[in-house]
Amino acid sequence: DSPDVVATTDGAVRTIRIDRPRAGNALTLATKDLLLGELQRAAADPAVRAVVLTGTGRAFCAGQDLREHAALLAAGDPRVSSTVRDFYNAAILTITGMRKPVVAVVNGVTAGAGLGFACACDLRVAGRSATFTAAFAGVALAADSGVSFLLPRLVGSGRASRMLLLGERWDADQALAAGLVDAVVDDADLADEGRRLATRLAEGPTEAFAWIKASLHHAASTDLASALSFEEAAQGALFRGEDHRDAVAAFLAKQRPTYRGR
Ligand code: T3D
């Protein structure tokens, strides 16, 4: 049996691909173990400076595997509920806490927890055939994988309510118009566009990106004074960094900066 998650490295870009196309890349316990492991490895590896999250085939990720879920429910298996804490919460916090950018390359349908994964990434580029649905209420659930927090911040609370309560399924253009994705490209161009974006990020000032990401997440749930203090700490740390000094020197010398990521 081939593994359900495939990780490949190209230079400083790590691509993590969910690989269960026969089930819409839905997540079983085994898939979740592999996915969390790959996310944690990418986060911990200093040679990785940008990460792509994507899926194989016509789906990005259809969320929880409902066949396995039904079997676990029927058996009274405690992992039905512990998986929210042990996997979904842990994976979302690993993506948002990773000190490097993560790009969701949304190659097809994304539903439930899959939507949460896309929302947790720093940038989202979708193929023209991608679709987006919260799906939770369809199986009489609320929201998990950060969707209640992350989705309204991207699309506004009214649209998030429509998605969650009415089960709306958006196409790529609707997602773009709502701010759920940043770009839509032809399906045939998606992999190249994802690679181009991730390579550009991987060649950037990784430490500055880490602080930008942390600042945005911090600011999402704090007040102005606290955001200002966080920004001060970020700039204070970056003033001491090699990339900042080299980039300022390059600017003054009218040269292109080369970022080492430190
Ligand atoms: O404790 C916990 O675990 C709670 C955690 C919850 C987290 C969640 O993610 S809850 C939400 C779970 N996901 C869903 O409810 C989505 C269910 N799927 C759908 O609504 C639709 O399949 C899609 C909108 C995703 C795609 O629709 P469509 O028409 O493009 O494709 P399809 O034909 O429905 O699906 C293709 C195949 O994938 C199909 O298999 P088959 O019949 O050809 O053998 C379908 O059964 C399978 N599939 C799709 N989603 C899932 C799935 N198999 C298992 N689990 C799925 N979630």
Short mmCIF file of C-alpha atoms and ligand atoms in Angstrom, two decimals:
data_model
loop_
_atom_site.label_atom_id
_atom_site.label_comp_id
_atom_site.label_asym_id
_atom_site.label_seq_id
_atom_site.Cartn_x
_atom_site.Cartn_y
_atom_site.Cartn_z
CA ASP A 1 0.00 0.00 0.00
CA SER A 2 1.35 3.43 -0.89
CA PRO A 3 1.32 6.02 1.92
CA ASP A 4 -1.58 8.48 2.02
CA VAL A 5 0.68 11.53 2.28
CA VAL A 6 3.65 12.23 0.05
CA ALA A 7 6.32 14.79 0.90
CA THR A 8 8.88 15.96 -1.65
CA THR A 9 11.62 18.55 -1.46
CA ASP A 10 12.75 20.84 -4.24
CA GLY A 11 15.48 23.19 -3.05
CA ALA A 12 14.07 24.92 0.04
CA VAL A 13 10.43 24.10 -0.84
CA ARG A 14 8.72 21.14 0.84
CA THR A 15 5.53 19.95 -0.85
CA ILE A 16 3.12 17.91 1.25
CA ARG A 17 0.46 16.18 -0.82
CA ILE A 18 -2.51 14.28 0.56
CA ASP A 19 -2.73 11.20 -1.64
CA ARG A 20 -6.07 9.38 -1.22
CA PRO A 21 -7.75 10.46 -4.45
CA ARG A 22 -10.21 7.54 -4.41
CA ALA A 23 -11.80 9.08 -1.28
CA GLY A 24 -11.45 12.76 -2.14
CA ASN A 25 -8.29 12.89 0.01
CA ALA A 26 -10.51 12.45 3.07
CA LEU A 27 -8.61 11.94 6.30
CA THR A 28 -8.44 8.62 8.15
CA LEU A 29 -6.54 8.15 11.41
CA ALA A 30 -3.59 6.77 9.42
CA THR A 31 -3.64 9.69 6.96
CA LYS A 32 -3.85 12.16 9.84
CA ASP A 33 -0.82 10.61 11.56
CA LEU A 34 1.22 10.93 8.39
CA LEU A 35 0.02 14.46 7.64
CA LEU A 36 0.75 15.78 11.12
CA GLY A 37 4.18 14.14 11.04
CA GLU A 38 5.03 15.75 7.70
CA LEU A 39 3.80 19.16 8.86
CA GLN A 40 5.90 18.90 12.03
CA ARG A 41 8.96 17.78 10.07
CA ALA A 42 8.61 20.68 7.64
CA ALA A 43 8.22 23.10 10.55
CA ALA A 44 11.33 21.78 12.30
CA ASP A 45 13.64 21.57 9.27
CA PRO A 46 15.68 24.78 8.90
CA ALA A 47 16.51 23.86 5.29
CA VAL A 48 12.80 24.16 4.43
CA ARG A 49 11.89 27.82 3.87
CA ALA A 50 8.42 27.45 2.30
CA VAL A 51 5.80 24.71 2.29
CA VAL A 52 3.12 23.76 -0.22
CA LEU A 53 0.03 21.86 0.94
CA THR A 54 -1.96 20.20 -1.83
CA GLY A 55 -3.86 17.06 -2.82
CA THR A 56 -3.78 14.42 -5.53
CA GLY A 57 -6.45 14.32 -8.22
CA ARG A 58 -9.78 16.15 -8.19
CA ALA A 59 -9.85 16.98 -4.47
CA PHE A 60 -7.74 19.10 -2.16
CA CYS A 61 -9.25 17.48 0.94
CA ALA A 62 -12.84 16.37 1.71
CA GLY A 63 -12.24 16.55 5.48
CA GLN A 64 -12.82 13.72 7.90
CA ASP A 65 -13.16 10.31 6.23
CA LEU A 66 -16.82 9.61 6.93
CA ARG A 67 -16.57 5.86 6.26
CA GLU A 68 -13.98 5.41 8.98
CA HIS A 69 -15.82 7.92 11.17
CA ALA A 70 -19.05 5.87 10.95
CA ALA A 71 -17.17 2.72 11.93
CA LEU A 72 -15.47 4.44 14.89
CA LEU A 73 -18.81 5.92 16.02
CA ALA A 74 -20.49 2.52 15.82
CA ALA A 75 -17.68 0.97 17.86
CA GLY A 76 -17.80 3.72 20.51
CA ASP A 77 -14.14 4.43 19.78
CA PRO A 78 -12.90 7.39 21.89
CA ARG A 79 -10.74 8.58 19.00
CA VAL A 80 -13.91 10.00 17.41
CA SER A 81 -13.60 12.95 19.76
CA SER A 82 -9.90 12.88 20.74
CA THR A 83 -8.92 13.31 17.09
CA VAL A 84 -10.17 16.90 17.21
CA ARG A 85 -7.61 17.77 19.88
CA ASP A 86 -4.86 15.34 18.90
CA PHE A 87 -4.97 15.88 15.16
CA TYR A 88 -7.15 18.72 13.88
CA ASN A 89 -6.13 21.24 16.53
CA ALA A 90 -2.49 20.14 16.47
CA ALA A 91 -2.26 20.28 12.67
CA ILE A 92 -3.86 23.73 12.39
CA LEU A 93 -1.57 25.11 15.09
CA THR A 94 1.43 23.54 13.37
CA ILE A 95 0.56 25.29 10.10
CA THR A 96 -0.19 28.67 11.68
CA GLY A 97 2.74 28.46 14.11
CA MET A 98 5.29 27.37 11.51
CA ARG A 99 8.00 30.02 11.18
CA LYS A 100 7.83 29.89 7.37
CA PRO A 101 5.09 30.50 4.82
CA VAL A 102 2.67 27.74 3.87
CA VAL A 103 0.86 27.94 0.52
CA ALA A 104 -2.39 26.04 -0.06
CA VAL A 105 -2.46 24.90 -3.67
CA VAL A 106 -6.15 24.07 -3.89
CA ASN A 107 -6.43 21.60 -6.74
CA GLY A 108 -10.08 20.63 -6.32
CA VAL A 109 -12.91 20.26 -3.84
CA THR A 110 -12.21 21.23 -0.25
CA ALA A 111 -14.73 20.42 2.48
CA GLY A 112 -14.97 20.39 6.27
CA ALA A 113 -11.57 20.13 7.88
CA GLY A 114 -10.07 20.49 4.39
CA LEU A 115 -11.47 24.02 4.31
CA GLY A 116 -9.84 24.64 7.69
CA PHE A 117 -6.48 23.53 6.32
CA ALA A 118 -6.79 25.89 3.36
CA CYS A 119 -7.80 28.77 5.67
CA ALA A 120 -4.85 28.10 8.00
CA CYS A 121 -2.30 28.53 5.20
CA ASP A 122 -0.70 31.91 4.59
CA LEU A 123 -1.56 32.12 0.89
CA ARG A 124 -4.17 30.26 -1.16
CA VAL A 125 -4.08 29.72 -4.89
CA ALA A 126 -6.86 27.68 -6.49
CA GLY A 127 -7.36 25.86 -9.75
CA ARG A 128 -10.39 26.99 -11.75
CA SER A 129 -12.27 23.75 -10.94
CA ALA A 130 -11.74 24.04 -7.16
CA THR A 131 -14.81 24.26 -4.93
CA PHE A 132 -15.19 25.18 -1.28
CA THR A 133 -17.74 24.05 1.28
CA ALA A 134 -17.83 23.96 5.07
CA ALA A 135 -19.82 20.69 4.96
CA PHE A 136 -19.91 20.35 8.77
CA ALA A 137 -23.62 21.11 9.18
CA GLY A 138 -24.40 18.63 6.40
CA VAL A 139 -23.25 15.89 8.78
CA ALA A 140 -24.80 17.68 11.78
CA LEU A 141 -21.54 19.02 13.17
CA ALA A 142 -20.48 22.56 14.09
CA ALA A 143 -16.98 23.62 12.98
CA ASP A 144 -13.49 22.47 13.71
CA SER A 145 -9.99 22.87 12.28
CA GLY A 146 -10.11 26.59 13.07
CA VAL A 147 -12.90 27.30 10.60
CA SER A 148 -14.96 29.33 13.12
CA PHE A 149 -11.94 31.58 13.72
CA LEU A 150 -10.14 31.67 10.39
CA LEU A 151 -12.99 31.70 7.83
CA PRO A 152 -14.74 34.90 9.09
CA ARG A 153 -11.38 36.68 9.10
CA LEU A 154 -10.93 35.89 5.42
CA VAL A 155 -14.46 36.36 4.09
CA GLY A 156 -16.33 38.32 6.82
CA SER A 157 -18.74 36.95 9.38
CA GLY A 158 -21.83 37.19 7.15
CA ARG A 159 -20.37 35.05 4.41
CA ALA A 160 -18.89 32.63 6.96
CA SER A 161 -22.34 32.21 8.49
CA ARG A 162 -23.82 31.48 5.07
CA MET A 163 -21.17 28.86 4.40
CA LEU A 164 -21.56 27.21 7.79
CA LEU A 165 -25.34 27.42 8.18
CA LEU A 166 -26.52 27.00 4.59
CA GLY A 167 -23.81 24.64 3.41
CA GLU A 168 -23.06 26.82 0.38
CA ARG A 169 -20.53 25.38 -2.03
CA TRP A 170 -18.51 28.09 -3.73
CA ASP A 171 -16.68 27.82 -7.00
CA ALA A 172 -13.22 29.29 -7.43
CA ASP A 173 -14.47 32.65 -8.72
CA GLN A 174 -16.83 33.05 -5.76
CA ALA A 175 -13.98 32.14 -3.42
CA LEU A 176 -11.76 34.74 -5.10
CA ALA A 177 -14.44 37.43 -4.91
CA ALA A 178 -15.02 36.67 -1.21
CA GLY A 179 -11.29 36.74 -0.36
CA LEU A 180 -11.15 33.06 0.48
CA VAL A 181 -8.40 32.56 -2.11
CA ASP A 182 -5.85 35.07 -3.38
CA ALA A 183 -5.59 33.83 -6.96
CA VAL A 184 -7.31 31.49 -9.41
CA VAL A 185 -5.46 29.95 -12.35
CA ASP A 186 -6.29 27.36 -14.98
CA ASP A 187 -6.07 23.83 -13.60
CA ALA A 188 -3.26 23.04 -16.02
CA ASP A 189 -1.18 25.92 -14.65
CA LEU A 190 -1.87 25.36 -10.95
CA ALA A 191 1.13 23.21 -10.04
CA ASP A 192 3.52 25.60 -11.81
CA GLU A 193 1.91 28.61 -10.15
CA GLY A 194 2.15 26.96 -6.72
CA ARG A 195 5.80 26.11 -7.33
CA ARG A 196 6.56 29.64 -8.55
CA LEU A 197 4.95 31.19 -5.50
CA ALA A 198 6.60 28.82 -3.03
CA THR A 199 10.04 29.22 -4.66
CA ARG A 200 9.70 32.98 -4.46
CA LEU A 201 8.83 32.71 -0.77
CA ALA A 202 11.64 30.24 -0.12
CA GLU A 203 14.13 32.72 -1.57
CA GLY A 204 12.82 35.49 0.67
CA PRO A 205 13.75 36.77 4.14
CA THR A 206 12.50 33.74 6.08
CA GLU A 207 12.95 35.29 9.54
CA ALA A 208 11.04 38.39 8.48
CA PHE A 209 8.31 36.15 7.03
CA ALA A 210 8.17 34.27 10.35
CA TRP A 211 7.59 37.52 12.21
CA ILE A 212 5.09 38.82 9.62
CA LYS A 213 3.10 35.61 10.00
CA ALA A 214 3.28 35.72 13.81
CA SER A 215 2.33 39.43 13.83
CA LEU A 216 -0.74 38.83 11.67
CA HIS A 217 -1.91 35.93 13.82
CA HIS A 218 -1.25 37.88 17.01
CA ALA A 219 -3.09 40.95 15.71
CA ALA A 220 -6.12 38.86 14.75
CA SER A 221 -7.13 38.56 18.38
CA THR A 222 -5.67 41.45 20.30
CA ASP A 223 -5.89 45.23 20.70
CA LEU A 224 -3.83 47.94 19.01
CA ALA A 225 -1.48 48.50 21.95
CA SER A 226 -0.62 44.82 22.10
CA ALA A 227 -0.18 44.66 18.30
CA LEU A 228 2.19 47.63 18.48
CA SER A 229 4.26 45.92 21.20
CA PHE A 230 4.40 42.75 19.12
CA GLU A 231 5.54 44.73 16.06
CA GLU A 232 8.22 46.40 18.18
CA ALA A 233 9.50 43.00 19.32
CA ALA A 234 9.49 41.74 15.72
CA GLN A 235 11.45 44.66 14.34
CA GLY A 236 13.81 44.52 17.34
CA ALA A 237 14.63 40.90 16.57
CA LEU A 238 14.98 41.56 12.82
CA PHE A 239 17.26 44.60 13.22
CA ARG A 240 19.85 42.14 14.57
CA GLY A 241 19.42 39.76 11.62
CA GLU A 242 21.85 39.24 8.76
CA ASP A 243 19.17 39.53 6.07
CA HIS A 244 18.08 42.96 7.23
CA ARG A 245 21.62 44.37 7.28
CA ASP A 246 22.49 42.79 3.91
CA ALA A 247 19.24 43.98 2.32
CA VAL A 248 19.76 47.57 3.48
CA ALA A 249 23.36 47.47 2.18
CA ALA A 250 22.14 46.02 -1.14
CA PHE A 251 19.52 48.77 -1.44
CA LEU A 252 22.13 51.47 -0.89
CA ALA A 253 24.48 49.81 -3.38
CA LYS A 254 21.58 49.61 -5.90
CA GLN A 255 21.87 45.79 -5.98
CA ARG A 256 19.32 43.02 -5.62
CA PRO A 257 19.40 41.53 -2.12
CA THR A 258 20.08 37.84 -1.56
CA TYR A 259 18.30 36.55 1.53
CA ARG A 260 19.86 33.78 3.58
CA GLY A 261 16.80 33.35 5.76
CA ARG A 262 18.45 34.54 8.98
O1 T3D B 1 -14.41 13.59 15.30
C1 T3D B 1 -14.30 13.87 14.12
O2 T3D B 1 -13.66 13.19 13.33
C2 T3D B 1 -15.02 15.10 13.60
C3 T3D B 1 -14.24 15.78 12.58
C4 T3D B 1 -14.85 16.40 11.58
C5 T3D B 1 -14.07 17.12 10.54
C6 T3D B 1 -14.79 17.17 9.21
O3 T3D B 1 -14.11 17.37 8.25
S1 T3D B 1 -16.49 16.95 9.15
C7 T3D B 1 -16.86 17.10 7.42
C8 T3D B 1 -16.56 15.84 6.70
N1 T3D B 1 -16.67 16.00 5.27
C9 T3D B 1 -17.83 16.04 4.63
O4 T3D B 1 -18.89 16.00 5.21
C10 T3D B 1 -17.76 16.12 3.12
C11 T3D B 1 -18.47 14.94 2.50
N2 T3D B 1 -18.32 14.96 1.07
C12 T3D B 1 -19.04 15.74 0.28
O5 T3D B 1 -19.87 16.52 0.70
C13 T3D B 1 -18.78 15.61 -1.18
O6 T3D B 1 -18.27 14.33 -1.45
C14 T3D B 1 -17.77 16.68 -1.67
C15 T3D B 1 -18.43 18.07 -1.62
C16 T3D B 1 -16.49 16.69 -0.86
C17 T3D B 1 -17.38 16.37 -3.14
O7 T3D B 1 -18.54 16.17 -3.91
P1 T3D B 1 -18.37 15.62 -5.40
O8 T3D B 1 -19.76 15.51 -5.98
O9 T3D B 1 -17.38 16.46 -6.14
O10 T3D B 1 -17.69 14.18 -5.26
P2 T3D B 1 -18.35 12.86 -4.67
O11 T3D B 1 -18.78 11.98 -5.75
O12 T3D B 1 -19.34 13.18 -3.60
O13 T3D B 1 -17.05 12.22 -3.91
C18 T3D B 1 -16.05 11.51 -4.65
C19 T3D B 1 -15.68 10.26 -3.83
O14 T3D B 1 -15.07 10.69 -2.62
C20 T3D B 1 -16.92 9.44 -3.45
O15 T3D B 1 -16.51 8.09 -3.40
P3 T3D B 1 -17.25 7.00 -4.33
O16 T3D B 1 -18.70 7.06 -4.02
O17 T3D B 1 -16.93 7.46 -5.75
O18 T3D B 1 -16.57 5.71 -3.96
C21 T3D B 1 -17.21 9.93 -2.06
O19 T3D B 1 -17.90 9.01 -1.25
C22 T3D B 1 -15.79 10.14 -1.52
N3 T3D B 1 -15.79 11.08 -0.42
C23 T3D B 1 -16.00 12.41 -0.50
N4 T3D B 1 -15.91 12.94 0.71
C24 T3D B 1 -15.66 11.93 1.57
C25 T3D B 1 -15.57 10.74 0.85
N5 T3D B 1 -15.32 9.57 1.44
C26 T3D B 1 -15.17 9.57 2.77
N6 T3D B 1 -15.23 10.68 3.52
C27 T3D B 1 -15.47 11.87 2.96
N7 T3D B 1 -15.47 12.99 3.71
#
